[in-house]
Each structure stands twice: as C-alpha cells, then as structure tokens.
C-alpha cells in the first residue's frame, strides 16, 4: 500500500517546507537521545556513561567534553541541557524538610503523585529526642522522593534539613530547626541525613543538604532583614554553638551538600568567605559533595550588600571562596565575563563542576533512565502508603509535650467525658498543622476530627483566626464549655504569625487569645485543657498559674495526622513522652535583647541575659527538656566511673603531665580522642500504672572555667520504653572530647580537668577527669 503526499503548489511554501524538514533532520542528528541510555550506541562513545569506571574518571571525562559556555550554564540551579552530548537539563532545587515538598521548582504534585506524606514540622519531631525515629522518617521521605523522581515529578537533590540553632525565640523559621541545643541539632542532622541518603557506600539514594551556613537566625525584625544583616560572631560562639550541627552533619551524616546563607558574618557574606567554605567545610571537615548558595544570595551580596564593585567580581569571589552551585541565575550570567577579564580561571569553574557532577554520578543520574537505576522499582504505590501514614501519626505522638497536668486531670476518659467542647482558631486546623516548607499532604485529621473519634464534640472557633482581633465569637465558645463534660482549647500560632520573612514581635498569645482561654476556663463545667500549636515558645504564664486550666499540651506543628495524635494523648491511648527542644521564656526576657545581638553568653554588667538554657540563668515559663508523662520514672545510676584518665598525644604526655592539674584544661587536639568515651549504666524504673516511653537526658556541668563554660550542657540522650512497674537498663556513652569539652575565648576547644557533674533527672554523679599517659578507667 502506498501513500500520496500532497505538496503545496506555491514554490515559496515548498522551499519553506523543505528547509523545515532539513532543519528537523539536522536537529535530530545533532541531539542524540539521552547519552547514557544503554540502548543507544552513543553510550559506548562516552566514558562518563560507563558505570564500571571510577566516578572521578567519569566526571573528568564529562567535564573535559564541555565548552566554557556549556560549563557556565551548569552553575545555576536550573542547569541547562547539553544536547550534543545527550544530556538533559536538571533542576537542582527540591525540598524535603519534613516530607517531599513542592516549595522548590524541582518537585510538583499531580497525576499519579497527587500528594506525599507530610510529617510533623522539625521542631515537633525534635521534641521526641528519638534519633532512630528521625532516621526512619528520612528513609520514608527518600522512598517517596525516589518514587516521584522515577515518575518525572521530582529531582534527587533536596535542600534539607535546616540545622540552624534556634537562638532567639522570636525567629520565624525556628519551627524548621531541631531547637536551641547544638548537640541535639547535630544528632538530628546526622540521623535525618543518613535516612535520606541511604547506606549504600558512596552511592546516594537522594542528596541531602544542611543549611543555612552559618549564624543565620534572623529574617525580618525591627527593620533589619536577612539580606542586609551582618552577624557579629565571636570565635568562641562559632566553635561552641553555630558550627556544631554543620560539623556533625558533614562528619557523621556524610551529607552531600551544605548551603551558605544570605547574611554576612563579621563583614563577609558567608557565600564569599573562603575561611568558612574552602577552609572549614571543605578542608577541615572534608565535605564530599557540593556547596550551594541560598537562593539569589549571590545576587544579594552584590545588589543588596554591595560587597563587590562589579557583578563579575561577585561571581569570581564566590567561586574562588568555594561555592559550587548558585541557586539563581547570577553565575550563569556573569561567570564567563569574569574569566574573560582574568579575575577567574576556567579551572575554578571546572573545580566547582567536579563537586556537583560527582554528586549526580553518585545518585546514578548518568546510569540510564530512572527505571534502569537503583531504586528504579519505586513508584506511585510507594507514596502515602499505610505504613508511611502510620509513621507520620507515631512521629506526631512522640513529639507532643505535656507541660501541665493539674491533679492528674489528664488523660480524659470517654466514659466520664461524653461530650467535649473543642474551641479555638486551630481547633479545625489542617494546613496549619504541617508548618512551612510542606508539600501536599496525603490527607488531614484536624483536632476536632481526632477528638470526635473518641467522643461527641461541640465545636466553636472562638476566634476567626490566630490573630484573634475580635471577641465576636467568644459567647458561643463560652456557652459550649458550659454544656460539655470537658473543654479543649486549641490555640497558638500559624504562618501568619511566625514564618520565613516574618519574625515575631513578642512571645504572648496573639490578639485576644489569652482572654478567650481565661473566660472559657472560668466558665467550663469540666476540666479545661489548653493545646498549643506553634513553632516557637509562647509565654503562657497566665495558664500555667490558672487553677481553672487543668492541663497544657504543646503539639508544635504535628503534621498531617496531628489531630489524631493530639486526641490519642488527651485520652491516654498514647502516654506522652516528648520534651521541649527549646526554652520557653517570659515576655520580659525580650526587654534587653535585640535579635541582632549574637552573643550566646550573658553579660550582667550590660544587663544582657544570655541565650538558651546553656547560658541563660533567669526565670523561664518552661525550661529546655521539660515534659511530663502519665507515668512516673525514677533514675538510678547502676555503674559509672568516678575518675577517668585522659591520654595525651605525642609530646604532650610524659613528664609534662605533672603541670596539668585540676583547674587546667587540655586542648582537644592534644588528647587521644579516638573512641574516648565514658560509659554509664542507668536504670529507669516506671513506677506508674501505664506503659510509657521516657527520654533520658544527660547534662554535664564542667568545673569552673571562667567565661568558657555553659551552666550545663546536654551530653547524651536516649529514648527508652518502660512497661508499668518494670525497669530498663540504659547504656549511655559520652564522647569526652566532643561533649565534655568547652571552648575558650579564642575558639579553642579544651577539656577541663577536674570534677564534672552529670545531671540525670534529679540525680547527680561526679566524674573527675585527669590527664594521664594511659586511658585507664578507675572505679
């Protein structure tokens, strides 16, 4: 059978058609299919496609084939295609703070992937103090991320987690962080990153990114924004606080990427500071990955901070400082001209591409189409699974903190409390529960829905929204509390109060929320329970002291299943075990404390109170680590040394040891730190009538070291499940050099010799550290 084609009669149209066909044919010839598709002959022509070769050799081959113009187009987050090599374009920017998110352009929802599991916001998950849970969440998120990548809906480079220290309680992004303690933040970082990236040697399941490096914890406060802020940070605070979680992320988590921040540190933009990037992250910590800018921050340092005179100088400064990838178009526009002007070498660009392309190789992105790669079997059926939804619920339960329980009013009983009034602006919350940097959740269970699964509810908003500027709805709420057997007020904050770009002005409940709580509690027929949703701390001193408020629960932003988790705690199906990952301060704390003041340590002569539980000695609403249970747990130290010898390295041991005595401090670099840990055996007995999980927090107070030392420092934590009436033994190892050291004014980490006091609940145990030739433990 033959087919006839009717050609246009006009000669000009015919010529146009022939030219078009010729162009298409030439284009097709010039643009091979995906270069590393094993079905294509071109694969054999490119060494960079051969999986059997070492990654470094493949990377070198690929970069060696690129023109300068092609290289420059790979320096931005929206990396251009290289058609002549069959390389597709790639979007680097995806987010997975607490579930796959569509905040970045690299991920989208729709079709076979309408949603992904939305876990609690990070501050809530951190309250579990459960490192195995954090890693488990990371594994689930990376399963769903890979599935969406295989379906063409996501990338594999996720710019999460945020491990900045929650330094100031007003910070709008504190909700994204693991809290105020550097040890907690570092452990969270390493655990979540391990979950995301997998454990297949040098291969990566997805590539994580610890951000924002460094001293980044102000968005927009009192006319100062993050684009113009110059954080004045001492060497002591940088080593002791701000750098700790990033160091753990790189050294222990083996993270694939670190993101530099918008702000300057001591007058230099972080993305243009070679001491921070090349010297610290790359050389000292040994980052095996790439360094990326926060989005448009290279443009910010030129346009907003005026750090350089020309855009070409800005491009050259960041690449030479160690930046490998620009989230934004700046480097793609100005780098080639910087090279032409002689202020940057093409070899500098090659060095940046080595770091980014190596990560793509480790992800398998040059190993054929997604279905042919490792994890290629993951698909729509691996997203929003029943197991993933259950983990989101369990994470929400574990992150809930019981702050007050007057006369054992909680848990409520469905047998005694047949009807519950559910009141408040967050009582029917859905999207509010997931916080920021969230995607599209698999589904939501709001608080009123969760409580409704246990008992009959009477629902009244009380306030139109979290701002609560009117008392118009107070009457119906008060009447509901008079009718019900118990009242649950779900109050707090949302993204209109605290968010990226928005720092809080104060710590009190917004608007007239406090008035609503007090009036409802006074009128309520039964017990009144206050449930708070927030990322940051709230001064609820009024409710803490109000005998009409029987209980207070902090739920953070508990994720898609938050309403079910809250109800499970209220009715005792789950015994709460969460602990606060940040200090809750009174409103007065802010009176002498500008957000721009970065010092962690207090200065009484200047009425400066200090920051976080480590350095602040004043009154609190609730302290760091506070959290109650429906059970009672008693600690007993079963075994622990009283004297521990610190072996010194090289020329620092021997006869010189006689000069090192109590009151002295040994440089960590002078000690033999490898595997130098103190082991404790702690018995935890549950004397209550309910099974429960308990968070064992171990703090240390070092011997007097002047301005060096914190009042106390978290040195270990463990989660343990203890059945009612039984006892569990918990083994705790404290790495001496990492956790019993302090940092002097020069930023040098030292181990104080002498008596260190360990705090575990209400008990204390002293261990004397002594310098010695041999690492011998004496009991």
mmCIF file of C-alpha atoms in Angstrom, residues 251-621:
data_model
loop_
_atom_site.group_PDB
_atom_site.id
_atom_site.type_symbol
_atom_site.label_atom_id
_atom_site.label_comp_id
_atom_site.label_asym_id
_atom_site.label_seq_id
_atom_site.Cartn_x
_atom_site.Cartn_y
_atom_site.Cartn_z
ATOM 1 C CA UNK A 251 31.477 14.363 59.645
ATOM 2 C CA UNK A 252 28.805 11.994 60.995
ATOM 3 C CA UNK A 253 25.982 12.369 58.465
ATOM 4 C CA UNK A 254 28.307 12.433 55.415
ATOM 5 C CA UNK A 255 25.954 14.960 53.867
ATOM 6 C CA UNK A 256 26.189 15.594 50.129
ATOM 7 C CA UNK A 257 25.776 19.351 50.335
ATOM 8 C CA UNK A 258 25.964 22.427 52.550
ATOM 9 C CA UNK A 259 24.114 25.670 51.783
ATOM 10 C CA UNK A 260 25.642 29.040 52.667
ATOM 11 C CA UNK A 261 23.322 31.738 53.960
ATOM 12 C CA UNK A 262 22.219 35.256 52.971
ATOM 13 C CA UNK A 263 23.754 37.109 55.882
ATOM 14 C CA UNK A 264 27.269 38.313 56.418
ATOM 15 C CA UNK A 265 29.380 37.027 59.286
ATOM 16 C CA UNK A 266 31.830 39.571 60.636
ATOM 17 C CA UNK A 267 31.552 41.682 57.495
ATOM 18 C CA UNK A 268 31.897 38.953 54.869
ATOM 19 C CA UNK A 269 28.968 37.301 53.047
ATOM 20 C CA UNK A 270 29.029 33.640 54.000
ATOM 21 C CA UNK A 271 28.934 32.565 50.340
ATOM 22 C CA UNK A 272 32.066 34.613 49.625
ATOM 23 C CA UNK A 273 34.104 33.651 52.682
ATOM 24 C CA UNK A 274 36.892 31.164 51.877
ATOM 25 C CA UNK A 275 37.545 30.614 55.607
ATOM 26 C CA UNK A 276 34.018 29.283 56.024
ATOM 27 C CA UNK A 277 33.741 27.382 52.746
ATOM 28 C CA UNK A 278 37.120 26.186 51.477
ATOM 29 C CA UNK A 279 38.943 26.128 54.798
ATOM 30 C CA UNK A 280 36.294 24.864 57.232
ATOM 31 C CA UNK A 281 33.684 22.893 55.276
ATOM 32 C CA UNK A 282 35.932 21.508 52.547
ATOM 33 C CA UNK A 283 39.383 21.199 54.119
ATOM 34 C CA UNK A 284 38.781 20.763 57.862
ATOM 35 C CA UNK A 285 35.557 18.770 57.753
ATOM 36 C CA UNK A 286 36.204 17.032 54.440
ATOM 37 C CA UNK A 287 32.883 17.621 52.687
ATOM 38 C CA UNK A 288 32.439 15.027 49.949
ATOM 39 C CA UNK A 289 29.917 16.995 47.976
ATOM 40 C CA UNK A 290 28.967 20.462 46.790
ATOM 41 C CA UNK A 291 28.355 23.865 48.375
ATOM 42 C CA UNK A 292 25.269 25.739 47.165
ATOM 43 C CA UNK A 293 24.123 29.288 47.782
ATOM 44 C CA UNK A 294 20.813 30.163 49.347
ATOM 45 C CA UNK A 295 18.511 31.282 46.584
ATOM 46 C CA UNK A 296 19.676 34.524 44.948
ATOM 47 C CA UNK A 297 22.193 35.128 47.725
ATOM 48 C CA UNK A 298 24.991 35.699 45.202
ATOM 49 C CA UNK A 299 22.847 38.435 43.693
ATOM 50 C CA UNK A 300 22.074 39.687 47.195
ATOM 51 C CA UNK A 301 25.734 40.148 48.130
ATOM 52 C CA UNK A 302 26.195 42.292 45.019
ATOM 53 C CA UNK A 303 22.852 44.132 44.730
ATOM 54 C CA UNK A 304 21.901 44.478 48.411
ATOM 55 C CA UNK A 305 25.140 44.241 50.363
ATOM 56 C CA UNK A 306 27.315 45.939 47.693
ATOM 57 C CA UNK A 307 30.158 43.640 48.630
ATOM 58 C CA UNK A 308 31.878 43.994 45.246
ATOM 59 C CA UNK A 309 32.074 46.789 42.680
ATOM 60 C CA UNK A 310 31.049 44.694 39.675
ATOM 61 C CA UNK A 311 28.903 41.586 39.157
ATOM 62 C CA UNK A 312 31.908 39.822 37.622
ATOM 63 C CA UNK A 313 33.883 40.377 40.826
ATOM 64 C CA UNK A 314 30.951 38.937 42.800
ATOM 65 C CA UNK A 315 30.899 35.819 40.611
ATOM 66 C CA UNK A 316 34.643 35.393 40.928
ATOM 67 C CA UNK A 317 34.653 35.931 44.691
ATOM 68 C CA UNK A 318 32.106 33.215 45.485
ATOM 69 C CA UNK A 319 33.559 30.583 43.157
ATOM 70 C CA UNK A 320 37.084 31.197 44.467
ATOM 71 C CA UNK A 321 35.716 31.063 48.037
ATOM 72 C CA UNK A 322 34.420 27.551 47.378
ATOM 73 C CA UNK A 323 30.856 27.923 46.097
ATOM 74 C CA UNK A 324 29.980 25.244 43.548
ATOM 75 C CA UNK A 325 26.359 25.960 42.665
ATOM 76 C CA UNK A 326 24.242 29.109 42.552
ATOM 77 C CA UNK A 327 20.570 28.863 43.422
ATOM 78 C CA UNK A 328 19.727 31.612 40.975
ATOM 79 C CA UNK A 329 20.864 32.952 37.588
ATOM 80 C CA UNK A 330 23.751 35.180 38.712
ATOM 81 C CA UNK A 331 26.708 32.885 37.983
ATOM 82 C CA UNK A 332 25.209 31.774 34.684
ATOM 83 C CA UNK A 333 25.107 35.408 33.563
ATOM 84 C CA UNK A 334 28.399 36.809 34.855
ATOM 85 C CA UNK A 335 30.956 33.983 35.173
ATOM 86 C CA UNK A 336 32.112 33.864 31.558
ATOM 87 C CA UNK A 337 32.854 37.577 31.566
ATOM 88 C CA UNK A 338 34.768 37.185 34.855
ATOM 89 C CA UNK A 339 37.006 34.654 33.118
ATOM 90 C CA UNK A 340 37.498 36.947 30.106
ATOM 91 C CA UNK A 341 38.557 39.744 32.460
ATOM 92 C CA UNK A 342 41.153 37.488 34.052
ATOM 93 C CA UNK A 343 39.760 37.606 37.587
ATOM 94 C CA UNK A 344 38.672 33.951 37.467
ATOM 95 C CA UNK A 345 40.151 30.885 35.811
ATOM 96 C CA UNK A 346 38.220 28.307 33.809
ATOM 97 C CA UNK A 347 39.882 25.779 36.090
ATOM 98 C CA UNK A 348 37.993 27.303 39.027
ATOM 99 C CA UNK A 349 34.725 26.573 37.225
ATOM 100 C CA UNK A 350 35.932 23.040 36.494
ATOM 101 C CA UNK A 351 36.566 22.549 40.203
ATOM 102 C CA UNK A 352 33.010 23.602 41.044
ATOM 103 C CA UNK A 353 31.578 21.260 38.397
ATOM 104 C CA UNK A 354 33.635 18.350 39.706
ATOM 105 C CA UNK A 355 31.781 18.670 43.005
ATOM 106 C CA UNK A 356 28.284 18.940 41.516
ATOM 107 C CA UNK A 357 28.668 16.347 38.759
ATOM 108 C CA UNK A 358 30.209 13.896 41.229
ATOM 109 C CA UNK A 359 27.011 14.047 43.289
ATOM 110 C CA UNK A 360 24.924 13.453 40.160
ATOM 111 C CA UNK A 361 27.106 10.434 39.366
ATOM 112 C CA UNK A 362 26.713 9.100 42.920
ATOM 113 C CA UNK A 363 22.946 9.461 42.531
ATOM 114 C CA UNK A 364 23.013 7.342 39.373
ATOM 115 C CA UNK A 365 21.902 10.162 37.102
ATOM 116 C CA UNK A 366 24.390 9.117 34.404
ATOM 117 C CA UNK A 367 23.397 5.450 34.607
ATOM 118 C CA UNK A 368 20.453 5.478 32.222
ATOM 119 C CA UNK A 369 16.805 6.377 32.608
ATOM 120 C CA UNK A 370 15.368 6.376 36.164
ATOM 121 C CA UNK A 371 13.711 2.991 35.728
ATOM 122 C CA UNK A 372 17.105 1.474 34.932
ATOM 123 C CA UNK A 373 18.771 2.920 38.020
ATOM 124 C CA UNK A 374 18.986 1.615 41.550
ATOM 125 C CA UNK A 375 15.639 2.253 43.301
ATOM 126 C CA UNK A 376 14.026 2.270 39.853
ATOM 127 C CA UNK A 377 11.283 -0.025 41.132
ATOM 128 C CA UNK A 378 9.833 2.667 43.396
ATOM 129 C CA UNK A 379 6.646 4.238 42.069
ATOM 130 C CA UNK A 380 3.216 5.656 42.986
ATOM 131 C CA UNK A 381 2.477 2.636 45.177
ATOM 132 C CA UNK A 382 5.358 3.641 47.460
ATOM 133 C CA UNK A 383 3.921 7.068 48.304
ATOM 134 C CA UNK A 384 1.330 7.749 51.028
ATOM 135 C CA UNK A 385 1.316 4.073 51.999
ATOM 136 C CA UNK A 386 -0.498 2.948 55.156
ATOM 137 C CA UNK A 387 2.870 2.359 56.821
ATOM 138 C CA UNK A 388 4.050 5.879 55.960
ATOM 139 C CA UNK A 389 0.845 7.425 57.280
ATOM 140 C CA UNK A 390 1.185 5.420 60.479
ATOM 141 C CA UNK A 391 4.754 6.659 60.911
ATOM 142 C CA UNK A 392 3.539 10.260 60.499
ATOM 143 C CA UNK A 393 0.993 9.606 63.243
ATOM 144 C CA UNK A 394 3.568 7.983 65.519
ATOM 145 C CA UNK A 395 6.015 10.857 64.961
ATOM 146 C CA UNK A 396 3.292 13.336 65.921
ATOM 147 C CA UNK A 397 2.504 11.391 69.092
ATOM 148 C CA UNK A 398 6.153 11.225 70.118
ATOM 149 C CA UNK A 399 6.633 14.963 69.570
ATOM 150 C CA UNK A 400 3.752 16.102 71.778
ATOM 151 C CA UNK A 401 4.871 17.593 75.110
ATOM 152 C CA UNK A 402 2.739 17.565 78.257
ATOM 153 C CA UNK A 403 3.533 20.820 80.054
ATOM 154 C CA UNK A 404 0.973 20.840 82.868
ATOM 155 C CA UNK A 405 -1.331 18.240 84.393
ATOM 156 C CA UNK A 406 -3.058 19.613 87.482
ATOM 157 C CA UNK A 407 -4.141 16.914 89.933
ATOM 158 C CA UNK A 408 -3.932 14.239 87.229
ATOM 159 C CA UNK A 409 -6.746 15.758 85.168
ATOM 160 C CA UNK A 410 -5.308 14.116 82.069
ATOM 161 C CA UNK A 411 -5.917 11.802 80.407
ATOM 162 C CA UNK A 412 -9.592 12.434 79.752
ATOM 163 C CA UNK A 413 -11.921 9.441 79.804
ATOM 164 C CA UNK A 414 -14.551 8.695 77.139
ATOM 165 C CA UNK A 415 -16.562 7.073 79.946
ATOM 166 C CA UNK A 416 -16.595 10.212 82.100
ATOM 167 C CA UNK A 417 -16.330 12.918 79.447
ATOM 168 C CA UNK A 418 -19.067 12.007 76.978
ATOM 169 C CA UNK A 419 -19.139 15.459 75.368
ATOM 170 C CA UNK A 420 -16.100 17.675 74.776
ATOM 171 C CA UNK A 421 -16.205 21.304 73.677
ATOM 172 C CA UNK A 422 -13.454 21.870 71.103
ATOM 173 C CA UNK A 423 -12.662 25.558 70.813
ATOM 174 C CA UNK A 424 -10.050 27.806 69.246
ATOM 175 C CA UNK A 425 -8.630 29.144 65.981
ATOM 176 C CA UNK A 426 -6.586 25.947 65.487
ATOM 177 C CA UNK A 427 -9.344 23.557 66.549
ATOM 178 C CA UNK A 428 -10.134 22.542 62.965
ATOM 179 C CA UNK A 429 -6.641 23.183 61.599
ATOM 180 C CA UNK A 430 -5.356 21.259 58.604
ATOM 181 C CA UNK A 431 -2.681 23.109 56.617
ATOM 182 C CA UNK A 432 -1.598 24.930 59.795
ATOM 183 C CA UNK A 433 -0.575 21.573 61.285
ATOM 184 C CA UNK A 434 2.201 20.973 58.752
ATOM 185 C CA UNK A 435 4.019 24.276 59.191
ATOM 186 C CA UNK A 436 6.150 25.692 56.400
ATOM 187 C CA UNK A 437 8.163 24.037 53.621
ATOM 188 C CA UNK A 438 5.437 21.412 53.342
ATOM 189 C CA UNK A 439 4.041 19.737 50.258
ATOM 190 C CA UNK A 440 0.569 18.401 49.603
ATOM 191 C CA UNK A 441 -0.336 16.035 52.447
ATOM 192 C CA UNK A 442 -1.892 12.605 51.901
ATOM 193 C CA UNK A 443 -4.853 13.829 53.955
ATOM 194 C CA UNK A 444 -5.518 15.629 57.225
ATOM 195 C CA UNK A 445 -7.065 14.783 60.569
ATOM 196 C CA UNK A 446 -7.815 18.022 62.411
ATOM 197 C CA UNK A 447 -8.024 18.223 66.229
ATOM 198 C CA UNK A 448 -11.821 18.348 66.292
ATOM 199 C CA UNK A 449 -11.937 15.326 63.981
ATOM 200 C CA UNK A 450 -9.445 13.428 66.118
ATOM 201 C CA UNK A 451 -11.341 14.169 69.338
ATOM 202 C CA UNK A 452 -14.568 13.280 67.545
ATOM 203 C CA UNK A 453 -13.220 9.756 67.057
ATOM 204 C CA UNK A 454 -13.387 9.328 70.835
ATOM 205 C CA UNK A 455 -16.427 11.320 71.998
ATOM 206 C CA UNK A 456 -19.194 13.653 70.879
ATOM 207 C CA UNK A 457 -17.892 17.176 70.246
ATOM 208 C CA UNK A 458 -19.323 20.689 70.388
ATOM 209 C CA UNK A 459 -17.203 22.798 68.070
ATOM 210 C CA UNK A 460 -16.783 26.571 68.256
ATOM 211 C CA UNK A 461 -13.959 28.618 66.724
ATOM 212 C CA UNK A 462 -13.912 31.313 69.410
ATOM 213 C CA UNK A 463 -11.609 33.384 67.166
ATOM 214 C CA UNK A 464 -11.803 33.779 63.407
ATOM 215 C CA UNK A 465 -8.085 33.133 63.065
ATOM 216 C CA UNK A 466 -4.851 33.050 65.051
ATOM 217 C CA UNK A 467 -4.657 36.844 65.120
ATOM 218 C CA UNK A 468 -7.891 36.821 67.184
ATOM 219 C CA UNK A 469 -8.594 40.530 66.938
ATOM 220 C CA UNK A 470 -12.274 40.287 67.928
ATOM 221 C CA UNK A 471 -14.325 38.772 70.760
ATOM 222 C CA UNK A 472 -17.366 38.392 68.493
ATOM 223 C CA UNK A 473 -17.303 34.587 68.724
ATOM 224 C CA UNK A 474 -16.480 34.381 72.442
ATOM 225 C CA UNK A 475 -20.092 33.963 73.561
ATOM 226 C CA UNK A 476 -20.749 30.746 71.627
ATOM 227 C CA UNK A 477 -17.427 29.315 72.821
ATOM 228 C CA UNK A 478 -18.157 30.081 76.458
ATOM 229 C CA UNK A 479 -21.617 28.555 76.159
ATOM 230 C CA UNK A 480 -20.167 25.395 74.607
ATOM 231 C CA UNK A 481 -17.785 24.989 77.552
ATOM 232 C CA UNK A 482 -20.719 25.253 79.973
ATOM 233 C CA UNK A 483 -22.540 22.421 78.224
ATOM 234 C CA UNK A 484 -19.656 19.967 77.790
ATOM 235 C CA UNK A 485 -18.109 17.493 80.218
ATOM 236 C CA UNK A 486 -14.640 18.788 79.288
ATOM 237 C CA UNK A 487 -13.207 21.590 77.177
ATOM 238 C CA UNK A 488 -10.205 21.507 74.856
ATOM 239 C CA UNK A 489 -8.913 24.876 73.643
ATOM 240 C CA UNK A 490 -6.670 24.549 70.572
ATOM 241 C CA UNK A 491 -4.850 27.868 70.399
ATOM 242 C CA UNK A 492 -1.423 29.183 69.369
ATOM 243 C CA UNK A 493 0.219 30.447 66.216
ATOM 244 C CA UNK A 494 0.293 29.824 62.474
ATOM 245 C CA UNK A 495 2.256 31.005 59.435
ATOM 246 C CA UNK A 496 0.637 34.443 59.588
ATOM 247 C CA UNK A 497 2.358 34.961 62.958
ATOM 248 C CA UNK A 498 5.720 33.178 62.521
ATOM 249 C CA UNK A 499 7.208 32.290 59.162
ATOM 250 C CA UNK A 500 10.045 32.828 56.734
ATOM 251 C CA UNK A 501 10.305 36.626 56.240
ATOM 252 C CA UNK A 502 8.362 37.138 59.499
ATOM 253 C CA UNK A 503 9.887 37.200 62.980
ATOM 254 C CA UNK A 504 7.604 37.617 65.973
ATOM 255 C CA UNK A 505 7.310 40.874 67.893
ATOM 256 C CA UNK A 506 6.673 39.144 71.245
ATOM 257 C CA UNK A 507 6.041 35.839 72.968
ATOM 258 C CA UNK A 508 2.445 36.193 74.163
ATOM 259 C CA UNK A 509 -0.551 34.546 72.537
ATOM 260 C CA UNK A 510 -1.711 36.749 69.641
ATOM 261 C CA UNK A 511 -4.558 39.221 69.940
ATOM 262 C CA UNK A 512 -7.279 38.265 72.398
ATOM 263 C CA UNK A 513 -6.450 34.544 72.619
ATOM 264 C CA UNK A 514 -5.419 34.787 76.273
ATOM 265 C CA UNK A 515 -8.709 36.475 77.112
ATOM 266 C CA UNK A 516 -10.647 33.698 75.381
ATOM 267 C CA UNK A 517 -8.724 30.975 77.249
ATOM 268 C CA UNK A 518 -9.304 32.586 80.633
ATOM 269 C CA UNK A 519 -13.013 33.222 80.074
ATOM 270 C CA UNK A 520 -13.695 29.730 78.734
ATOM 271 C CA UNK A 521 -11.695 28.098 81.543
ATOM 272 C CA UNK A 522 -13.650 30.067 84.130
ATOM 273 C CA UNK A 523 -16.992 29.017 82.638
ATOM 274 C CA UNK A 524 -16.185 25.394 81.785
ATOM 275 C CA UNK A 525 -18.252 22.736 83.528
ATOM 276 C CA UNK A 526 -15.449 20.194 83.384
ATOM 277 C CA UNK A 527 -11.662 20.256 83.110
ATOM 278 C CA UNK A 528 -10.183 22.710 80.609
ATOM 279 C CA UNK A 529 -7.171 21.610 78.576
ATOM 280 C CA UNK A 530 -5.090 24.086 76.585
ATOM 281 C CA UNK A 531 -3.464 22.680 73.439
ATOM 282 C CA UNK A 532 -0.893 24.921 71.776
ATOM 283 C CA UNK A 533 0.209 24.790 68.155
ATOM 284 C CA UNK A 534 3.366 26.748 67.447
ATOM 285 C CA UNK A 535 6.925 26.510 66.252
ATOM 286 C CA UNK A 536 8.320 28.945 68.780
ATOM 287 C CA UNK A 537 7.801 29.210 72.541
ATOM 288 C CA UNK A 538 4.807 31.065 73.974
ATOM 289 C CA UNK A 539 4.578 32.850 77.301
ATOM 290 C CA UNK A 540 1.534 31.134 78.813
ATOM 291 C CA UNK A 541 2.381 32.005 82.409
ATOM 292 C CA UNK A 542 -1.249 33.007 82.905
ATOM 293 C CA UNK A 543 -2.457 29.495 82.035
ATOM 294 C CA UNK A 544 0.338 27.788 83.933
ATOM 295 C CA UNK A 545 -0.807 29.611 87.088
ATOM 296 C CA UNK A 546 -4.556 29.411 86.434
ATOM 297 C CA UNK A 547 -6.159 26.665 88.541
ATOM 298 C CA UNK A 548 -9.049 26.568 86.053
ATOM 299 C CA UNK A 549 -6.661 25.379 83.324
ATOM 300 C CA UNK A 550 -6.175 21.736 84.241
ATOM 301 C CA UNK A 551 -3.642 20.807 81.586
ATOM 302 C CA UNK A 552 -1.396 22.300 78.914
ATOM 303 C CA UNK A 553 -0.095 20.406 75.881
ATOM 304 C CA UNK A 554 2.322 21.662 73.241
ATOM 305 C CA UNK A 555 1.708 19.975 69.898
ATOM 306 C CA UNK A 556 4.094 22.074 67.792
ATOM 307 C CA UNK A 557 3.004 21.717 64.180
ATOM 308 C CA UNK A 558 2.181 17.999 64.297
ATOM 309 C CA UNK A 559 1.810 17.149 60.613
ATOM 310 C CA UNK A 560 -0.989 15.586 58.604
ATOM 311 C CA UNK A 561 -2.118 13.253 61.412
ATOM 312 C CA UNK A 562 -1.827 15.892 64.132
ATOM 313 C CA UNK A 563 -5.465 15.799 65.196
ATOM 314 C CA UNK A 564 -5.352 12.059 65.794
ATOM 315 C CA UNK A 565 -2.111 12.347 67.761
ATOM 316 C CA UNK A 566 -3.499 15.124 69.963
ATOM 317 C CA UNK A 567 -6.626 13.079 70.680
ATOM 318 C CA UNK A 568 -4.567 9.967 71.461
ATOM 319 C CA UNK A 569 -2.635 11.936 74.085
ATOM 320 C CA UNK A 570 -5.739 13.642 75.505
ATOM 321 C CA UNK A 571 -7.500 10.322 76.022
ATOM 322 C CA UNK A 572 -4.467 8.323 77.134
ATOM 323 C CA UNK A 573 -4.145 5.971 74.170
ATOM 324 C CA UNK A 574 -0.633 7.375 73.954
ATOM 325 C CA UNK A 575 1.366 8.224 77.056
ATOM 326 C CA UNK A 576 3.205 11.488 76.253
ATOM 327 C CA UNK A 577 6.986 11.405 76.341
ATOM 328 C CA UNK A 578 8.103 14.481 74.412
ATOM 329 C CA UNK A 579 10.486 17.080 75.839
ATOM 330 C CA UNK A 580 10.861 20.732 74.905
ATOM 331 C CA UNK A 581 13.761 21.273 72.465
ATOM 332 C CA UNK A 582 13.850 24.981 73.345
ATOM 333 C CA UNK A 583 13.453 27.194 76.385
ATOM 334 C CA UNK A 584 10.082 28.905 76.923
ATOM 335 C CA UNK A 585 10.859 32.401 78.158
ATOM 336 C CA UNK A 586 8.636 35.007 79.782
ATOM 337 C CA UNK A 587 7.798 38.052 77.695
ATOM 338 C CA UNK A 588 10.105 40.193 79.874
ATOM 339 C CA UNK A 589 13.104 38.231 78.592
ATOM 340 C CA UNK A 590 12.969 40.262 75.390
ATOM 341 C CA UNK A 591 13.264 43.685 77.043
ATOM 342 C CA UNK A 592 17.082 43.785 76.949
ATOM 343 C CA UNK A 593 17.573 41.511 73.971
ATOM 344 C CA UNK A 594 17.739 42.790 70.388
ATOM 345 C CA UNK A 595 17.617 39.951 67.858
ATOM 346 C CA UNK A 596 20.716 41.393 66.238
ATOM 347 C CA UNK A 597 22.878 40.694 69.307
ATOM 348 C CA UNK A 598 24.529 37.337 68.547
ATOM 349 C CA UNK A 599 26.389 36.695 71.824
ATOM 350 C CA UNK A 600 25.332 33.466 73.476
ATOM 351 C CA UNK A 601 26.871 34.177 76.874
ATOM 352 C CA UNK A 602 25.332 36.583 79.362
ATOM 353 C CA UNK A 603 26.862 39.891 80.314
ATOM 354 C CA UNK A 604 25.371 41.083 83.642
ATOM 355 C CA UNK A 605 27.237 44.395 83.523
ATOM 356 C CA UNK A 606 25.284 45.286 80.373
ATOM 357 C CA UNK A 607 22.009 43.640 81.511
ATOM 358 C CA UNK A 608 22.418 41.098 78.717
ATOM 359 C CA UNK A 609 20.685 37.860 79.803
ATOM 360 C CA UNK A 610 22.393 35.347 77.520
ATOM 361 C CA UNK A 611 20.732 32.844 75.207
ATOM 362 C CA UNK A 612 19.441 29.286 75.504
ATOM 363 C CA UNK A 613 19.461 27.146 78.620
ATOM 364 C CA UNK A 614 23.238 26.772 78.342
ATOM 365 C CA UNK A 615 23.964 30.426 79.142
ATOM 366 C CA UNK A 616 20.730 31.983 80.458
ATOM 367 C CA UNK A 617 20.148 31.831 84.208
ATOM 368 C CA UNK A 618 16.910 33.788 84.547
ATOM 369 C CA UNK A 619 13.287 32.758 85.052
ATOM 370 C CA UNK A 620 11.544 30.570 82.482
ATOM 371 C CA UNK A 621 7.964 29.610 81.729
#
